Amino acid sequence: MCAARERRCVWRQRALLCCVLLAAWEVAWGQLRYSVPEELPKGSFVGDVAKDLALQLAALRDRGARVVSADRTQYFALHANSGHLVTAEKLDREQLCEGVQRCVLRCEVIVEGEMKFYGIEVEITDINDNAPSFREAEKELRMSEMTAPGSRFSLSKAHDPDVGVNSLQSYELSGDEHFSLSVQVGADGEKRPELVLAKALDREEAAFHELVLRAIDGGEPARTGTARIRVSVLDANDNAPVFSQAVYAVRVPEDVPVGSTLLTITATDVDDGLNADVKYSFKEISTKASKVLYLDPKTGSIRLLRSLDFEEGDSYEMEVHAHDTGELFDTATVSVSVTDVNDNAPEISVRSALSEISEDAPPGTVVALLHVQDRDSGTNGEVRCSIVESLPFQLERALDNYYSVVTSRELDREEVSEYNVTVWASDGGSPSLRSSAVLALRVLDVNDNAPVFAEARYSARLPENNAEGALVLTVRAWDADWGQNARVRYRLAEGRVRGAPLSSYVSVQAETGALYALRSFDYEEVREVGLWVRAEDGGAPALSSNVSVRLLIVDENDNAPQVLYPPSSSSAAAGAGWTGVELAPRSAEPGALVAKVVAVDADAGQNAWLSYELAKATEPGLFRVGLHSGEVRTARSPLARDAPRHSLVVVVKDQGRPALSATATLTVVLAESVAELLSELGSAAAPAEPGGSPTRWLVLAVAAVSCLFVAFLLLLLALRLRRWRRSQLLPPASGALRGVPASHFVGIDGVRAFLHSYSHEVSLTADSRKSQRRWAADSCCNTLPARPPPDKAAPLLGEDAAGARGAPPDALPVSQSLRTPRRPPSRFLPPFLLIAFPSLLCFPAGEVCMLNGRTSLRSRL
């Protein structure tokens, strides 16, 4: 006995160890099994999923977890706070698993954030909540009095939805000694009660017998169900109906039309008359089958009451009775098998899906979990899933009927910002049925595009003297990104203009790209401004691009002409009063050059084109001015009646709109000799001198001239020696321009130009009748440039007067270039010295030297 007890303990320990290992194996593979009794209220605890699966409660709350099942009804729910699996409604085992010995409900726990799922099986155990019941609470049997003792009569079975020990266990019969109860156990273990005639019937003794059949289950406490049986004793009818076959079987497709006759059963009775009238009825039929099939009691045909569904029931089995009027009967079995038809399209359930994905997500990123099933069977239930190949997504099979939708390549929001991914599922039936599910996915932007300007480069023209804050132009850039990444801001690149920061000249509006001038531009100072504008987006890190902007300053006529010669009144006031006096011989021919008005305009283009006009003259018609050259020439030959002194007012105008102008005043003296010129000038200046005796002034002049004459001869000799020395030292090619002072060159707008002079050479003697005058070739310059660049040397024009002008060899030429208005006037000798010494001449516009009693005067304008 002790050995047997030890062996039983060892076997129990081994069985317990196997159960523990099996449970651990199932947990490791993500499968949980629980068992709960039926009829638990809603919210009852089933199992601690978080603990069994080793899941953190924080992860379940943050990432989201839920319970899904293949059925349309959700029987369980998951508490995210506790991780417990609870019932979602009251469970009735008999309703959920009718006719099934082991009731198991399956569901899955989906963890959203981790894209994982776990299978759970919950077994619903039976409790004794149902009492056995009979389909017919009262039944009437008719027996012939000729029925032999020992005859058996089938009774209706009691039905108990419970299973196991709670199901039907036994029958009891009470009420009459003529009958006894026999319980037959079939091959499937089903108990079938039979009424056994224990004692012969005698209708005259008892026409009716009342019996009570009681069915008892094995629950604690036991439940019972009763049926009342009324036995009527009939006259003798000794032949019972007989079925043509013991089993009737038929196979029909599930799409057979409602009302169709599936099969017809037949039974015959050899009796005559009413005893041969056979009626048909179902003896044993399930509730589901009774709702689908109908048996005609007269013809025995079995018709379809409603559509068959292979997925709800693939076979129906029942027992039929054929009985005559004497209640003699025969029993047969009818089996209806339903064949599957491809009448169910695949079903796609989205277990978990993303609504947004970043465009830089790597290939293989999971965006959705799908569950696919087909309620059909066999080939009709085989499902194939697919996605349109042009989309950057593909399907990967996960487990059983689960599919993962993953990215197949990199996404680009600028190409496609939203995707509607259609997943197609088709079965293997013929014709194939298909269904689809659409996944809406929005692509989130990443800052991967730099701003792009509308133009490769910008240029604008801005008139000078613009208002401060004037709009110059607007640059515009676009960014293909979205949201903050597409927000473009503008700023200037660093730079300098004329030594000053670029930001002090122009500014750009950060939001609109409008470029504004911060100061008034002057074309004469700045003619062009080049700058770079940077467009930068709002991404992190920010992307940017640059564009060049060229700003051209347009000239406006804001500078009046400036007269260089003759000097202005202010310049004349600083020196002698004869500055601007010109000599015109009375014997001059019409068109003879008298003087040239030289002017410049700081503007450019048409605004700097100058024209000259004689506005006022002492003798109209005697002189004329070249429209574009500014040359003052004689319009006719001077007459004897013409005044010796003439004042000319020349107006210089530019071509701007409106035109600006300046005036120059020239004094022209008509004289045949320098002495006459000086006499005229002296007479004009005489009233300004203080009064005194002419004789005294003459004596003083003779004395002074005598002293100066000696000094002059010494100076002249020194100059001649110096000139000879320089001619020996310098090369002949450059000798023509040596000794020309730098002040004889005027630089305007980057060119230091030597002013061509309008020269005339006069040889004078003490006798004016022997004086001679020779004019040099004319030279014209319409407009002088505005200002010279300091880094270029001015070209030198002209040659030595003695060599180029053909002066007599014994005369020493004296040349003087045109001076700028700021150059101080030339020094002069007083006129009384010339009167005392007519052989010594000094002219305000030139330098004088005398040789062999002749004076050579070279005047250069």
Coordinates of C-alpha atoms in Angstrom, one line a residue, residues 103-432:
C103 CA -16.0 26.1 -24.9
V104 CA -13.0 28.3 -25.7
L105 CA -13.1 32.0 -26.7
R106 CA -10.0 33.5 -28.4
C107 CA -8.9 37.1 -28.5
E108 CA -5.7 39.1 -29.0
V109 CA -4.1 41.9 -27.0
I110 CA -2.7 44.6 -29.3
V111 CA 0.0 46.9 -27.9
E112 CA -0.3 50.0 -30.1
G113 CA 3.1 51.7 -29.5
E114 CA 5.1 48.4 -29.9
M115 CA 3.2 47.0 -32.8
K116 CA 2.9 43.7 -31.0
F117 CA 0.0 41.4 -30.3
Y118 CA -0.5 38.4 -27.9
G119 CA -3.0 35.6 -28.2
I120 CA -5.3 34.7 -25.3
E121 CA -7.6 31.7 -24.9
V122 CA -10.3 31.8 -22.3
E123 CA -12.2 28.5 -21.5
I124 CA -15.8 29.0 -20.3
T125 CA -16.5 26.3 -17.8
D126 CA -20.0 25.0 -17.2
I127 CA -22.1 25.5 -14.1
N128 CA -25.4 23.8 -13.3
D129 CA -27.6 26.7 -14.4
N130 CA -30.0 24.7 -16.6
A131 CA -32.5 22.0 -15.6
P132 CA -33.3 19.2 -18.0
S133 CA -36.3 19.9 -20.2
F134 CA -38.5 18.0 -22.6
R135 CA -39.5 19.4 -25.9
E136 CA -43.1 18.3 -25.2
A137 CA -44.2 18.8 -21.6
E138 CA -47.2 16.6 -22.3
K139 CA -47.3 13.6 -24.7
E140 CA -50.1 11.3 -25.6
L141 CA -49.4 7.7 -26.7
R142 CA -51.9 5.4 -28.2
M143 CA -51.4 1.7 -27.8
S144 CA -53.4 -1.1 -29.1
E145 CA -54.7 -3.5 -26.6
M146 CA -53.1 -6.1 -28.6
T147 CA -49.7 -4.8 -27.8
A148 CA -47.6 -7.5 -26.4
P149 CA -45.9 -7.1 -23.0
G150 CA -42.3 -6.2 -23.4
S151 CA -43.0 -3.8 -26.3
R152 CA -41.0 -0.7 -26.2
F153 CA -42.0 2.8 -27.1
S154 CA -39.6 5.6 -27.6
L155 CA -40.1 8.7 -25.4
S156 CA -38.8 12.2 -26.1
K157 CA -35.4 12.8 -24.7
A158 CA -34.8 15.5 -22.2
H159 CA -32.4 18.2 -23.2
D160 CA -29.9 19.8 -20.7
P161 CA -27.6 22.5 -22.2
D162 CA -25.1 21.9 -19.4
V163 CA -22.2 19.6 -20.0
G164 CA -20.3 17.1 -17.9
V165 CA -21.7 16.1 -14.6
N166 CA -24.2 19.0 -14.8
S167 CA -25.8 17.4 -17.9
L168 CA -28.6 14.9 -18.0
Q169 CA -27.7 11.8 -15.9
S170 CA -30.8 9.6 -15.5
Y171 CA -34.6 9.2 -16.0
E172 CA -37.3 8.1 -13.7
L173 CA -40.9 6.9 -14.4
S174 CA -43.8 6.9 -12.1
G175 CA -47.5 6.5 -12.2
D176 CA -48.6 2.9 -13.3
E177 CA -47.5 -0.7 -12.9
H178 CA -48.3 -1.5 -16.5
F179 CA -45.3 0.3 -17.7
S180 CA -41.6 0.5 -16.8
L181 CA -38.8 2.6 -18.0
S182 CA -35.7 1.4 -20.0
V183 CA -32.9 3.8 -20.8
Q184 CA -30.8 2.9 -23.8
V185 CA -27.2 4.4 -24.2
G186 CA -26.2 5.0 -27.7
A187 CA -22.8 4.8 -29.2
D188 CA -22.3 8.5 -28.6
G189 CA -23.2 8.1 -24.9
E190 CA -26.6 9.6 -25.3
K191 CA -29.3 8.2 -23.1
R192 CA -32.6 7.5 -24.7
P193 CA -35.6 6.7 -22.6
E194 CA -38.0 4.0 -23.7
L195 CA -41.4 3.1 -22.3
V196 CA -41.7 -0.7 -21.8
L197 CA -45.0 -2.4 -21.6
A198 CA -44.7 -4.6 -18.5
K199 CA -48.2 -5.9 -18.3
A200 CA -50.8 -6.5 -21.0
L201 CA -53.3 -3.8 -21.6
D202 CA -57.0 -4.1 -21.2
R203 CA -58.9 -1.2 -22.6
E204 CA -62.0 -2.4 -20.7
E205 CA -60.1 -2.2 -17.5
A206 CA -58.3 1.1 -18.1
A207 CA -58.7 3.2 -21.3
F208 CA -56.0 5.7 -20.2
H209 CA -52.8 5.5 -18.2
E210 CA -51.2 8.7 -16.8
L211 CA -47.4 8.5 -16.4
V212 CA -44.8 11.0 -15.3
L213 CA -41.3 10.9 -16.8
R214 CA -38.6 12.7 -14.8
A215 CA -35.1 13.7 -16.1
I216 CA -32.4 14.3 -13.5
D217 CA -29.0 15.9 -14.0
G218 CA -25.8 15.5 -11.9
G219 CA -25.4 18.9 -10.5
E220 CA -25.4 19.9 -6.8
P221 CA -28.1 20.4 -6.1
A222 CA -29.6 18.3 -8.8
R223 CA -32.1 19.8 -11.2
T224 CA -35.0 17.9 -12.7
G225 CA -37.4 18.2 -15.6
T226 CA -40.7 16.4 -16.0
A227 CA -43.0 15.4 -18.9
R228 CA -46.5 14.0 -18.5
I229 CA -47.4 10.9 -20.7
R230 CA -50.9 10.0 -21.4
V231 CA -51.3 6.5 -22.8
S232 CA -54.6 5.8 -24.6
V233 CA -55.5 2.2 -25.2
L234 CA -56.8 1.5 -28.8
D235 CA -58.3 -1.2 -30.6
A236 CA -56.1 -3.6 -32.3
N237 CA -53.9 -2.3 -35.2
D238 CA -51.2 -4.8 -35.6
N239 CA -49.1 -3.3 -38.5
A240 CA -46.8 -0.3 -38.1
P241 CA -45.6 1.9 -41.0
V242 CA -42.2 1.0 -42.4
F243 CA -39.7 3.5 -43.9
S244 CA -38.2 2.7 -47.3
Q245 CA -34.7 3.1 -45.8
A246 CA -33.3 3.5 -42.4
V247 CA -31.1 6.5 -43.2
Y248 CA -31.8 9.3 -45.7
A249 CA -28.8 11.4 -46.6
V250 CA -28.5 14.4 -49.0
R251 CA -25.8 17.0 -49.9
V252 CA -26.9 20.5 -50.9
P253 CA -25.0 23.7 -51.7
E254 CA -25.4 26.5 -49.2
D255 CA -26.8 28.8 -51.9
V256 CA -29.9 26.6 -52.6
P257 CA -33.0 28.8 -52.9
V258 CA -35.4 29.1 -50.0
G259 CA -38.5 26.9 -50.5
S260 CA -36.6 24.2 -52.4
T261 CA -37.4 20.5 -51.5
L262 CA -34.2 18.9 -50.2
L263 CA -35.5 15.3 -50.1
T264 CA -38.7 13.3 -49.5
I265 CA -39.1 10.4 -47.0
T266 CA -41.6 7.6 -47.5
A267 CA -43.1 4.9 -45.3
T268 CA -45.7 2.3 -46.0
D269 CA -48.4 0.5 -43.8
V270 CA -49.8 -2.8 -45.0
D271 CA -53.0 -2.2 -43.0
D272 CA -56.1 -1.0 -44.6
G273 CA -58.3 2.0 -44.0
L274 CA -57.5 4.5 -41.5
N275 CA -54.9 2.3 -39.9
A276 CA -52.9 2.6 -43.1
D277 CA -52.9 6.4 -43.1
V278 CA -49.3 7.4 -42.4
K279 CA -48.3 10.7 -41.0
Y280 CA -44.7 12.1 -40.8
S281 CA -43.1 14.2 -38.1
F282 CA -39.7 15.1 -36.6
K283 CA -38.9 13.0 -33.6
E284 CA -35.5 14.5 -32.7
I285 CA -34.4 17.8 -34.2
S286 CA -32.2 20.6 -32.9
T287 CA -33.5 24.1 -32.5
K288 CA -31.2 25.4 -35.3
A289 CA -32.4 22.7 -37.7
S290 CA -36.1 23.3 -36.9
K291 CA -35.6 27.0 -38.0
V292 CA -34.2 25.9 -41.3
L293 CA -36.0 22.7 -42.3
Y294 CA -39.8 21.9 -42.6
L295 CA -41.3 18.4 -42.9
D296 CA -44.6 18.1 -44.6
P297 CA -46.6 15.6 -42.4
K298 CA -48.6 14.3 -45.4
T299 CA -46.1 14.0 -48.2
G300 CA -42.9 13.5 -46.2
S301 CA -41.0 16.2 -48.2
I302 CA -38.4 18.2 -46.4
R303 CA -38.2 21.9 -47.6
L304 CA -35.9 24.8 -46.9
L305 CA -37.4 27.5 -44.7
R306 CA -34.5 30.0 -45.0
S307 CA -31.1 30.3 -46.6
L308 CA -28.4 27.9 -45.6
D309 CA -25.0 29.2 -44.4
F310 CA -22.1 26.8 -44.4
E311 CA -20.3 29.0 -41.9
E312 CA -23.1 28.7 -39.4
G313 CA -23.8 25.0 -39.9
D314 CA -22.3 22.4 -42.3
S315 CA -24.7 19.5 -41.4
Y316 CA -28.1 18.8 -39.9
E317 CA -29.1 15.4 -38.5
M318 CA -32.5 14.5 -37.2
E319 CA -34.9 11.5 -36.6
V320 CA -38.3 11.3 -38.3
H321 CA -41.4 9.3 -37.4
A322 CA -43.9 7.7 -39.7
H323 CA -47.0 6.7 -37.7
D324 CA -50.4 5.5 -38.6
T325 CA -53.7 6.2 -37.1
G326 CA -53.2 3.5 -34.6
E327 CA -50.1 5.2 -33.4
L328 CA -47.9 2.5 -34.8
F329 CA -44.7 4.0 -36.2
D330 CA -41.4 3.6 -37.7
T331 CA -38.2 5.7 -37.2
A332 CA -35.6 6.8 -39.7
T333 CA -32.6 9.1 -39.7
V334 CA -32.2 12.1 -42.0
S335 CA -28.8 13.7 -42.7
V336 CA -28.5 17.0 -44.6
S337 CA -24.9 18.0 -45.5
V338 CA -24.2 21.6 -46.6
T339 CA -21.4 22.2 -49.1
D340 CA -19.5 25.5 -49.1
V341 CA -20.0 28.1 -51.8
N342 CA -17.7 31.1 -52.2
D343 CA -20.3 33.6 -50.9
N344 CA -18.2 35.4 -48.4
A345 CA -15.6 38.1 -49.3
P346 CA -12.5 38.3 -47.3
E347 CA -12.7 40.6 -44.2
I348 CA -9.9 43.0 -43.5
S349 CA -9.6 44.4 -39.9
V350 CA -7.2 47.2 -39.1
R351 CA -5.9 46.3 -35.7
S352 CA -3.4 49.2 -35.5
A353 CA -2.4 52.0 -37.8
L354 CA -0.5 55.2 -37.9
S355 CA -2.1 58.4 -39.2
E356 CA 1.1 60.4 -39.7
I357 CA 4.7 59.4 -40.7
S358 CA 7.8 61.6 -41.1
E359 CA 9.1 61.8 -44.6
D360 CA 12.6 60.8 -43.4
A361 CA 11.3 57.5 -42.0
P362 CA 13.6 54.7 -43.0
P363 CA 12.3 51.9 -45.4
G364 CA 10.7 49.1 -43.5
T365 CA 8.8 51.3 -41.0
V366 CA 5.6 49.6 -39.9
V367 CA 2.6 51.8 -40.5
A368 CA -0.3 49.4 -39.9
L369 CA -1.2 45.9 -38.6
L370 CA -4.0 44.1 -40.5
H371 CA -6.0 41.0 -39.7
V372 CA -7.5 39.2 -42.7
Q373 CA -10.0 36.3 -42.7
D374 CA -12.5 34.6 -45.0
R375 CA -15.4 32.7 -43.4
D376 CA -15.4 30.3 -46.4
S377 CA -13.5 27.0 -46.2
G378 CA -11.0 25.2 -48.3
T379 CA -9.9 27.0 -51.5
N380 CA -12.7 29.6 -51.0
G381 CA -11.1 30.6 -47.7
E382 CA -7.6 31.1 -49.0
V383 CA -6.8 34.8 -49.0
R384 CA -4.2 36.7 -50.9
C385 CA -3.4 40.4 -50.0
S386 CA -1.8 43.0 -52.2
I387 CA -1.0 46.7 -52.5
V388 CA -0.7 48.8 -55.7
E389 CA 3.0 48.6 -56.8
S390 CA 3.3 52.3 -57.5
L391 CA 2.9 53.2 -53.9
P392 CA 6.0 53.2 -51.6
F393 CA 4.5 50.5 -49.4
Q394 CA 4.5 46.7 -49.2
L395 CA 2.9 43.9 -47.2
E396 CA 4.7 41.5 -45.0
R397 CA 3.1 38.5 -43.4
A398 CA 3.4 38.6 -39.6
L399 CA 1.6 35.6 -38.0
D400 CA -1.2 33.5 -39.2
N401 CA -3.7 35.9 -40.7
Y402 CA -1.8 39.1 -39.7
Y403 CA -0.1 41.4 -42.2
S404 CA 2.2 44.4 -41.6
V405 CA 2.1 47.4 -44.0
V406 CA 5.7 48.8 -44.2
T407 CA 7.4 51.4 -46.2
S408 CA 9.3 50.1 -49.2
R409 CA 11.4 53.2 -49.9
E410 CA 12.0 56.7 -48.7
L411 CA 9.0 59.2 -48.7
D412 CA 9.0 62.7 -50.1
R413 CA 6.4 65.1 -48.8
E414 CA 7.0 67.6 -51.6
E415 CA 6.0 64.9 -54.2
V416 CA 3.1 63.4 -52.2
S417 CA 1.9 64.8 -49.0
E418 CA -0.9 62.3 -48.3
Y419 CA -1.4 58.7 -49.1
N420 CA -4.6 56.6 -49.3
V421 CA -3.2 53.1 -49.2
T422 CA -5.7 50.6 -50.4
V423 CA -5.1 47.0 -49.3
W424 CA -6.9 44.4 -51.5
A425 CA -7.7 40.9 -50.2
S426 CA -9.0 38.3 -52.6
D427 CA -9.9 34.6 -52.0
G428 CA -9.3 31.6 -54.1
G429 CA -12.9 31.0 -55.1
S430 CA -14.2 31.0 -58.6
P431 CA -15.2 33.6 -59.3
S432 CA -12.9 35.2 -56.8

